[in-house]
């Protein structure tokens, strides 16, 4: 049985990934619980294949008594409010944390996957975004700790690959949503669903004409696992759903599907908020035979029913 390290394993994506792998892999979850939740992994901690290690990846960690085969580097706050909360820590997580895990990959001869992001394209001038587009990122703005941190993590992945022959996989994740997003996460899907279910105002930042393309969590994980398992392909590769919606359209869909009487209110657009985002997924389709299957309506229905349970419990 292979041993997989999942950094950020108690978070939204990390806990779902653990569910996928637990029957066939030994899992070492590394998490500092900055945004992760114990309830996400409560059903896993007593599983014989599962070990929880409370640790911050900014600090080195060694597993000298067991062989590591796979490393999924998911540790990093993903929501703008959380990654901006302590910007220097976010950069350290992306740079020092990634170096620590790449060192582990090198020592163990492990394959390592980096959860990169569509944010490497910044506020894109090319639409849709292909992997060859080099982006339009503000290096000194409020999102830079995340955007530039993730860009540097990609650089590190490829430098370790060239210099030390580490087997790397780089996945550029586009906005992903689903059950187990945190109520306090602050990202748009969870915010709108919770606001609608509570009958609170739905907060649209800016005009709501900016776009995002929303991928349901199960589709995203299919892509992540395929990328990790595919030989001879490092990426970077976009994984996301190319169906593009304005934020206003998302709000309307959430109101309709929840049957809410919430009204829309408009707030200031945060600085450097990208205007448009949509992945070109031709490369994922060609190299991984991957495309998303779950449309927004179906994914929202699952997400709404998750938050209904959270709110009523
Ligand atoms: P999340 O906030 O739910 O999970 C991140 C996890 O990392 C949390 O459990 C947190 O406690 C942990 N963590 C943060 N800093 C750490 C550190 N220094 N040491 C150890 N653990 C640490 O977010 P998510 O949506 O599950 O995102 C997972 C990864 O995917 C992140 O790297 C994120 O940048 C990337 N990503 C996610 C999306 C998305 O839409 N969900 C989009 C692009 C990229
Ligand atoms: N947004 C919004 N209301 C909210 C939260 C977010 O209008 O309550 C907008 C945000 O300004 C951005 C988009 O929704 O244009 C997606 O934001 P999110 O934080 O989910 O992710 P991003 O793609 O910006 O990292």
Tab-separated table of C-alpha atoms and ligand atoms in Angstrom:
chain	number	residue	atom	x	y	z
A	1	UNK	CA	0.000	0.000	0.000
A	2	UNK	CA	1.358	3.433	-0.956
A	3	UNK	CA	1.810	6.148	1.662
A	4	UNK	CA	0.497	9.594	0.776
A	5	UNK	CA	1.237	12.805	2.655
A	6	UNK	CA	-1.599	15.312	2.327
A	7	UNK	CA	-0.650	18.761	3.586
A	8	UNK	CA	-3.779	20.810	4.249
A	9	UNK	CA	-5.563	17.489	4.693
A	10	UNK	CA	-8.144	18.883	7.141
A	11	UNK	CA	-9.322	21.547	4.709
A	12	UNK	CA	-12.120	21.495	2.168
A	13	UNK	CA	-10.262	19.785	-0.701
A	14	UNK	CA	-7.809	17.871	1.499
A	15	UNK	CA	-10.546	16.103	3.467
A	16	UNK	CA	-12.395	15.059	0.299
A	17	UNK	CA	-9.116	13.826	-1.203
A	18	UNK	CA	-8.512	11.775	1.951
A	19	UNK	CA	-11.958	10.168	1.570
A	20	UNK	CA	-11.014	9.131	-1.949
A	21	UNK	CA	-7.666	7.609	-0.984
A	22	UNK	CA	-8.234	6.125	2.473
A	23	UNK	CA	-9.210	2.609	1.380
A	24	UNK	CA	-6.133	2.144	-0.809
A	25	UNK	CA	-3.435	4.367	0.741
A	26	UNK	CA	-1.852	5.105	4.095
A	27	UNK	CA	-2.540	8.778	4.673
A	28	UNK	CA	-0.403	11.145	6.696
A	29	UNK	CA	-2.407	14.345	7.069
A	30	UNK	CA	-0.345	17.412	7.961
A	31	UNK	CA	-2.391	20.432	8.999
A	32	UNK	CA	-2.031	23.409	11.335
A	33	UNK	CA	-5.821	23.990	11.464
A	34	UNK	CA	-5.552	27.591	10.331
A	35	UNK	CA	-8.618	27.154	8.111
A	36	UNK	CA	-9.013	23.374	8.350
A	37	UNK	CA	-11.589	21.817	10.660
A	38	UNK	CA	-11.506	18.790	12.906
A	39	UNK	CA	-15.078	17.960	11.919
A	40	UNK	CA	-13.944	17.543	8.272
A	41	UNK	CA	-11.786	14.605	9.304
A	42	UNK	CA	-13.651	13.335	12.389
A	43	UNK	CA	-14.750	10.234	10.453
A	44	UNK	CA	-11.152	9.517	9.366
A	45	UNK	CA	-9.037	9.898	12.500
A	46	UNK	CA	-9.773	6.451	13.895
A	47	UNK	CA	-9.210	4.700	10.536
A	48	UNK	CA	-6.144	2.404	10.697
A	49	UNK	CA	-4.775	3.904	7.459
A	50	UNK	CA	-4.986	7.485	8.750
A	51	UNK	CA	-2.553	9.536	10.840
A	52	UNK	CA	-3.088	13.167	11.761
A	53	UNK	CA	0.006	15.274	12.345
A	54	UNK	CA	-0.652	18.742	13.678
A	55	UNK	CA	2.180	20.722	12.151
A	56	UNK	CA	2.883	23.923	10.227
A	57	UNK	CA	4.634	23.172	6.924
A	58	UNK	CA	6.629	26.386	7.277
A	59	UNK	CA	8.741	24.260	9.657
A	60	UNK	CA	10.625	21.195	8.372
A	61	UNK	CA	9.169	17.745	9.028
A	62	UNK	CA	10.875	14.388	8.511
A	63	UNK	CA	9.507	10.876	8.246
A	64	UNK	CA	12.640	8.801	8.707
A	65	UNK	CA	10.868	5.600	9.798
A	66	UNK	CA	8.589	5.179	6.788
A	67	UNK	CA	8.747	5.556	3.028
A	68	UNK	CA	6.639	8.315	1.461
A	69	UNK	CA	5.389	7.605	-2.064
A	70	UNK	CA	3.078	10.523	-2.826
A	71	UNK	CA	2.813	14.095	-1.542
A	72	UNK	CA	-0.201	16.315	-2.189
A	73	UNK	CA	0.711	19.887	-1.205
A	74	UNK	CA	-2.642	21.497	-0.480
A	75	UNK	CA	-1.666	23.500	2.599
A	76	UNK	CA	-2.480	27.176	2.134
A	77	UNK	CA	-5.492	29.294	3.010
A	78	UNK	CA	-7.492	29.604	-0.221
A	79	UNK	CA	-10.015	32.326	0.531
A	80	UNK	CA	-8.931	35.967	0.007
A	81	UNK	CA	-9.987	37.004	3.525
A	82	UNK	CA	-7.953	34.196	5.066
A	83	UNK	CA	-4.846	34.456	2.907
A	84	UNK	CA	-4.762	38.227	3.427
A	85	UNK	CA	-5.222	37.891	7.212
A	86	UNK	CA	-1.507	37.223	7.679
A	87	UNK	CA	0.031	37.862	4.270
A	88	UNK	CA	3.609	37.106	5.325
A	89	UNK	CA	2.527	33.763	6.714
A	90	UNK	CA	0.789	32.996	3.418
A	91	UNK	CA	3.999	33.636	1.489
A	92	UNK	CA	5.995	31.557	3.970
A	93	UNK	CA	3.514	28.688	3.568
A	94	UNK	CA	3.809	28.810	-0.211
A	95	UNK	CA	7.591	29.233	-0.361
A	96	UNK	CA	9.132	27.696	2.787
A	97	UNK	CA	6.352	25.113	3.077
A	98	UNK	CA	6.753	24.035	-0.541
A	99	UNK	CA	10.562	23.824	-0.140
A	100	UNK	CA	10.078	21.608	2.922
A	101	UNK	CA	7.775	19.248	1.040
A	102	UNK	CA	9.973	19.236	-2.060
A	103	UNK	CA	12.899	18.287	0.205
A	104	UNK	CA	10.768	15.413	1.483
A	105	UNK	CA	9.945	14.367	-2.091
A	106	UNK	CA	13.635	14.432	-2.990
A	107	UNK	CA	14.718	12.352	0.025
A	108	UNK	CA	11.978	9.748	-0.438
A	109	UNK	CA	11.914	9.693	-4.237
A	110	UNK	CA	8.216	10.596	-3.900
A	111	UNK	CA	5.938	12.105	-6.525
A	112	UNK	CA	4.641	15.532	-5.445
A	113	UNK	CA	1.560	17.423	-6.596
A	114	UNK	CA	1.229	21.154	-6.051
A	115	UNK	CA	-2.243	22.687	-5.671
A	116	UNK	CA	-1.611	25.793	-7.732
A	117	UNK	CA	-4.312	28.174	-8.827
A	118	UNK	CA	-5.937	30.205	-11.573
A	119	UNK	CA	-4.642	33.184	-9.576
A	120	UNK	CA	-1.275	32.689	-11.287
A	121	UNK	CA	-3.021	34.363	-14.265
A	122	UNK	CA	-3.950	37.378	-12.089
A	123	UNK	CA	-6.508	39.678	-13.760
A	124	UNK	CA	-6.097	37.942	-17.111
A	125	UNK	CA	-5.758	39.765	-20.416
A	126	UNK	CA	-6.177	36.480	-22.316
A	127	UNK	CA	-9.562	34.731	-22.235
A	128	UNK	CA	-10.084	31.857	-21.694
A	129	UNK	CA	-6.800	31.150	-19.932
A	130	UNK	CA	-4.469	28.548	-21.415
A	131	UNK	CA	-1.477	27.165	-19.531
A	132	UNK	CA	0.911	29.035	-21.825
A	133	UNK	CA	-0.520	32.414	-20.760
A	134	UNK	CA	1.933	34.014	-18.331
A	135	UNK	CA	-0.548	36.154	-16.483
A	136	UNK	CA	-1.201	39.697	-15.376
A	137	UNK	CA	-0.370	39.702	-11.679
A	138	UNK	CA	0.194	42.743	-9.474
A	139	UNK	CA	3.384	41.841	-7.541
A	140	UNK	CA	2.766	44.359	-4.731
A	141	UNK	CA	-0.995	44.262	-4.188
A	142	UNK	CA	-3.176	42.731	-1.493
A	143	UNK	CA	-3.596	39.443	-3.416
A	144	UNK	CA	0.125	39.122	-4.185
A	145	UNK	CA	0.972	37.093	-1.072
A	146	UNK	CA	-1.184	34.347	-2.568
A	147	UNK	CA	-0.714	34.915	-6.316
A	148	UNK	CA	3.036	35.449	-6.229
A	149	UNK	CA	3.429	32.850	-3.468
A	150	UNK	CA	1.740	30.264	-5.691
A	151	UNK	CA	3.774	31.383	-8.722
A	152	UNK	CA	6.976	30.954	-6.709
A	153	UNK	CA	5.780	27.515	-5.563
A	154	UNK	CA	5.401	26.552	-9.241
A	155	UNK	CA	8.946	27.835	-9.904
A	156	UNK	CA	10.250	25.723	-7.035
A	157	UNK	CA	8.478	22.643	-8.337
A	158	UNK	CA	10.138	22.957	-11.738
A	159	UNK	CA	13.560	23.873	-10.287
A	160	UNK	CA	13.486	20.735	-8.104
A	161	UNK	CA	12.396	18.791	-11.168
A	162	UNK	CA	15.274	20.095	-13.322
A	163	UNK	CA	17.933	20.152	-10.595
A	164	UNK	CA	17.058	17.047	-8.556
A	165	UNK	CA	14.841	15.082	-10.931
A	166	UNK	CA	11.886	15.225	-8.521
A	167	UNK	CA	8.669	13.905	-10.111
A	168	UNK	CA	6.386	16.938	-9.936
A	169	UNK	CA	2.749	17.560	-10.867
A	170	UNK	CA	1.381	21.110	-11.049
A	171	UNK	CA	-2.367	21.620	-11.091
A	172	UNK	CA	-3.922	25.049	-11.625
A	173	UNK	CA	-7.216	24.854	-9.774
A	174	UNK	CA	-10.074	27.156	-10.783
A	175	UNK	CA	-12.819	28.159	-8.288
A	176	UNK	CA	-14.015	24.935	-6.684
A	177	UNK	CA	-16.995	24.592	-4.360
A	178	UNK	CA	-19.026	21.969	-2.548
A	179	UNK	CA	-19.888	20.465	0.830
A	180	UNK	CA	-17.377	21.053	3.682
A	181	UNK	CA	-16.512	24.571	2.641
A	182	UNK	CA	-16.312	26.424	5.907
A	183	UNK	CA	-19.187	28.723	6.911
A	184	UNK	CA	-16.623	31.438	7.619
A	185	UNK	CA	-14.686	30.768	4.423
A	186	UNK	CA	-15.680	34.034	2.731
A	187	UNK	CA	-15.620	32.707	-0.836
A	188	UNK	CA	-18.524	33.554	-3.034
A	189	UNK	CA	-20.454	30.268	-3.281
A	190	UNK	CA	-20.469	29.576	0.465
A	191	UNK	CA	-21.199	33.230	1.277
A	192	UNK	CA	-24.195	33.409	-1.078
A	193	UNK	CA	-25.667	30.049	-0.037
A	194	UNK	CA	-25.417	30.841	3.685
A	195	UNK	CA	-26.796	34.355	3.199
A	196	UNK	CA	-29.719	32.983	1.151
A	197	UNK	CA	-30.512	30.231	3.663
A	198	UNK	CA	-30.471	32.693	6.560
A	199	UNK	CA	-32.550	35.252	4.653
A	200	UNK	CA	-29.705	37.780	4.938
A	201	UNK	CA	-28.717	40.238	2.211
A	202	UNK	CA	-26.604	38.717	-0.554
A	203	UNK	CA	-23.386	40.703	-0.795
A	204	UNK	CA	-22.289	41.319	-4.366
A	205	UNK	CA	-18.899	42.992	-4.595
A	206	UNK	CA	-18.732	45.523	-7.417
A	207	UNK	CA	-21.337	45.399	-10.179
A	208	UNK	CA	-21.544	41.604	-10.187
A	209	UNK	CA	-20.567	41.594	-13.861
A	210	UNK	CA	-17.183	39.982	-13.076
A	211	UNK	CA	-17.099	36.285	-13.966
A	212	UNK	CA	-15.887	33.023	-12.485
A	213	UNK	CA	-16.154	29.409	-13.657
A	214	UNK	CA	-17.214	27.077	-10.855
A	215	UNK	CA	-16.037	23.476	-10.569
A	216	UNK	CA	-17.757	20.967	-8.288
A	217	UNK	CA	-15.444	19.243	-5.809
A	218	UNK	CA	-15.892	15.672	-7.109
A	219	UNK	CA	-14.877	16.721	-10.641
A	220	UNK	CA	-11.856	18.537	-9.282
A	221	UNK	CA	-10.721	15.463	-7.352
A	222	UNK	CA	-11.088	13.244	-10.414
A	223	UNK	CA	-8.660	15.610	-12.168
A	224	UNK	CA	-6.270	15.740	-9.220
A	225	UNK	CA	-6.049	11.967	-8.890
A	226	UNK	CA	-5.646	11.477	-12.640
A	227	UNK	CA	-2.831	14.019	-12.723
A	228	UNK	CA	-1.048	12.323	-9.824
A	229	UNK	CA	-1.427	8.882	-11.404
A	230	UNK	CA	-0.476	9.812	-14.971
A	231	UNK	CA	3.123	9.041	-15.913
A	232	UNK	CA	5.272	11.383	-17.954
A	233	UNK	CA	3.164	14.527	-17.584
A	234	UNK	CA	4.120	17.257	-15.115
A	235	UNK	CA	1.630	19.960	-16.083
A	236	UNK	CA	1.043	22.755	-15.333
A	237	UNK	CA	-2.517	21.900	-16.213
A	238	UNK	CA	-5.771	23.794	-15.706
A	239	UNK	CA	-8.445	21.874	-13.823
A	240	UNK	CA	-11.758	23.695	-13.654
A	241	UNK	CA	-15.181	23.921	-15.192
A	242	UNK	CA	-15.188	26.130	-18.296
A	243	UNK	CA	-18.829	27.199	-17.874
A	244	UNK	CA	-18.536	30.875	-17.023
A	245	UNK	CA	-21.042	32.856	-14.942
A	246	UNK	CA	-21.246	36.434	-13.781
A	247	UNK	CA	-21.376	36.796	-10.009
A	248	UNK	CA	-24.848	38.288	-10.460
A	249	UNK	CA	-25.947	35.119	-12.306
A	250	UNK	CA	-24.585	33.022	-9.451
A	251	UNK	CA	-26.564	35.089	-6.933
A	252	UNK	CA	-29.745	34.655	-8.995
A	253	UNK	CA	-29.184	30.891	-9.223
A	254	UNK	CA	-28.654	30.603	-5.459
A	255	UNK	CA	-31.809	32.619	-4.732
A	256	UNK	CA	-33.848	30.528	-7.130
A	257	UNK	CA	-32.545	27.181	-5.861
A	258	UNK	CA	-32.923	28.048	-2.181
A	259	UNK	CA	-36.294	29.767	-2.686
A	260	UNK	CA	-34.893	32.592	-0.571
A	261	UNK	CA	-36.387	36.056	-0.211
A	262	UNK	CA	-32.941	37.611	0.355
A	263	UNK	CA	-32.258	40.812	-1.542
A	264	UNK	CA	-29.070	41.679	-3.385
A	265	UNK	CA	-26.868	44.441	-2.008
A	266	UNK	CA	-23.811	45.856	-3.728
A	267	UNK	CA	-20.534	46.489	-1.913
A	268	UNK	CA	-17.147	47.832	-3.035
A	269	UNK	CA	-15.151	45.540	-5.286
A	270	UNK	CA	-11.953	44.466	-3.466
A	271	UNK	CA	-8.716	45.690	-5.011
A	272	UNK	CA	-7.199	43.611	-7.835
A	273	UNK	CA	-10.311	41.409	-8.033
A	274	UNK	CA	-10.005	39.648	-11.431
A	275	UNK	CA	-12.689	40.702	-13.929
A	276	UNK	CA	-12.926	37.443	-15.861
A	277	UNK	CA	-11.866	33.864	-15.332
A	278	UNK	CA	-12.458	30.747	-17.407
A	279	UNK	CA	-10.126	27.824	-17.943
A	280	UNK	CA	-9.196	26.416	-21.307
A	281	UNK	CA	-9.179	22.702	-20.439
A	282	UNK	CA	-7.965	21.277	-23.754
A	283	UNK	CA	-4.694	20.136	-22.179
A	284	UNK	CA	-6.449	18.272	-19.332
A	285	UNK	CA	-8.754	16.667	-21.849
A	286	UNK	CA	-5.873	15.579	-24.089
A	287	UNK	CA	-3.344	14.449	-21.450
A	288	UNK	CA	-5.646	13.213	-18.680
A	289	UNK	CA	-8.827	12.416	-20.571
A	290	UNK	CA	-10.541	14.627	-18.006
A	291	UNK	CA	-13.504	16.938	-18.175
A	292	UNK	CA	-15.991	18.047	-15.523
A	293	UNK	CA	-19.384	16.348	-15.385
A	294	UNK	CA	-21.327	18.242	-12.724
A	295	UNK	CA	-23.086	21.394	-13.844
A	296	UNK	CA	-23.582	24.369	-11.542
A	297	UNK	CA	-27.237	23.615	-10.819
A	298	UNK	CA	-26.515	20.076	-9.596
A	299	UNK	CA	-23.427	21.111	-7.629
A	300	UNK	CA	-25.302	23.977	-5.992
A	301	UNK	CA	-28.100	21.607	-4.948
A	302	UNK	CA	-25.570	19.420	-3.060
A	303	UNK	CA	-23.900	22.453	-1.528
A	304	UNK	CA	-27.203	23.978	-0.432
A	305	UNK	CA	-28.286	20.757	1.237
A	306	UNK	CA	-24.918	20.564	3.083
A	307	UNK	CA	-25.285	24.100	4.439
A	308	UNK	CA	-28.944	23.488	5.352
A	309	UNK	CA	-27.765	20.665	7.613
A	310	UNK	CA	-24.929	22.781	9.036
A	311	UNK	CA	-27.241	25.635	9.875
A	312	UNK	CA	-29.926	23.442	11.454
A	313	UNK	CA	-27.502	21.402	13.606
B	1	LIG	P1	-8.889	25.282	2.819
B	1	LIG	O1	-8.586	26.611	3.441
B	1	LIG	O2	-10.167	24.616	3.170
B	1	LIG	O3	-7.709	24.250	3.108
B	1	LIG	C1	-6.386	24.606	3.304
B	1	LIG	C2	-5.832	23.736	4.426
B	1	LIG	O4	-4.432	24.040	4.618
B	1	LIG	C3	-6.513	23.994	5.786
B	1	LIG	O5	-6.828	22.756	6.381
B	1	LIG	C4	-5.460	24.759	6.578
B	1	LIG	O6	-5.601	24.601	7.971
B	1	LIG	C5	-4.181	24.165	6.016
B	1	LIG	N1	-2.984	25.038	6.159
B	1	LIG	C6	-2.870	26.345	5.804
B	1	LIG	N2	-1.622	26.781	6.040
B	1	LIG	C7	-0.923	25.710	6.550
B	1	LIG	C8	0.416	25.538	6.992
B	1	LIG	N3	1.302	26.545	6.958
B	1	LIG	N4	0.771	24.316	7.457
B	1	LIG	C9	-0.124	23.290	7.509
B	1	LIG	N5	-1.401	23.401	7.089
B	1	LIG	C10	-1.792	24.604	6.619
B	1	LIG	O7	-8.781	25.507	1.242
B	1	LIG	P2	-9.090	24.520	0.028
B	1	LIG	O8	-10.146	25.150	-0.793
B	1	LIG	O9	-9.253	23.134	0.514
B	1	LIG	O10	-7.735	24.644	-0.800
B	1	LIG	C11	-6.737	23.635	-0.773
B	1	LIG	C12	-5.592	24.043	-1.707
B	1	LIG	O11	-6.096	24.208	-3.041
B	1	LIG	C13	-4.925	25.368	-1.330
B	1	LIG	O12	-3.541	25.250	-1.533
B	1	LIG	C14	-5.514	26.344	-2.317
B	1	LIG	O13	-4.638	27.413	-2.584
B	1	LIG	C15	-5.735	25.473	-3.543
B	1	LIG	N6	-6.791	26.027	-4.389
B	1	LIG	C16	-8.095	25.894	-4.031
B	1	LIG	C17	-9.077	26.453	-4.836
B	1	LIG	C18	-10.534	26.322	-4.509
B	1	LIG	O14	-11.348	26.905	-5.231
B	1	LIG	N7	-10.948	25.583	-3.514
B	1	LIG	C19	-8.719	27.167	-5.991
B	1	LIG	C20	-7.372	27.298	-6.302
B	1	LIG	C21	-6.411	26.697	-5.509
B	2	LIG	N1	-17.667	37.957	-4.169
B	2	LIG	C1	-18.883	38.610	-3.970
B	2	LIG	N2	-19.512	38.480	-2.766
B	2	LIG	C2	-19.004	37.713	-1.765
B	2	LIG	C3	-17.775	37.045	-1.954
B	2	LIG	C4	-17.136	37.197	-3.172
B	2	LIG	O1	-19.386	39.300	-4.863
B	2	LIG	O2	-19.656	37.653	-0.691
B	2	LIG	C5	-17.003	38.073	-5.481
B	2	LIG	C6	-15.540	38.464	-5.422
B	2	LIG	O3	-15.380	39.862	-5.390
B	2	LIG	C7	-15.018	37.850	-6.714
B	2	LIG	C8	-15.866	36.590	-6.873
B	2	LIG	O4	-17.037	36.799	-6.074
B	2	LIG	O5	-15.265	38.715	-7.802
B	2	LIG	C9	-15.166	35.314	-6.426
B	2	LIG	O6	-14.668	35.536	-5.136
B	2	LIG	P1	-13.989	34.400	-4.252
B	2	LIG	O7	-13.508	35.058	-2.996
B	2	LIG	O8	-14.910	33.258	-4.128
B	2	LIG	O9	-12.763	33.859	-5.117
B	2	LIG	P2	-11.647	34.523	-6.061
B	2	LIG	O10	-11.912	33.903	-7.368
B	2	LIG	O11	-11.830	36.019	-6.115
B	2	LIG	O12	-10.378	34.131	-5.424
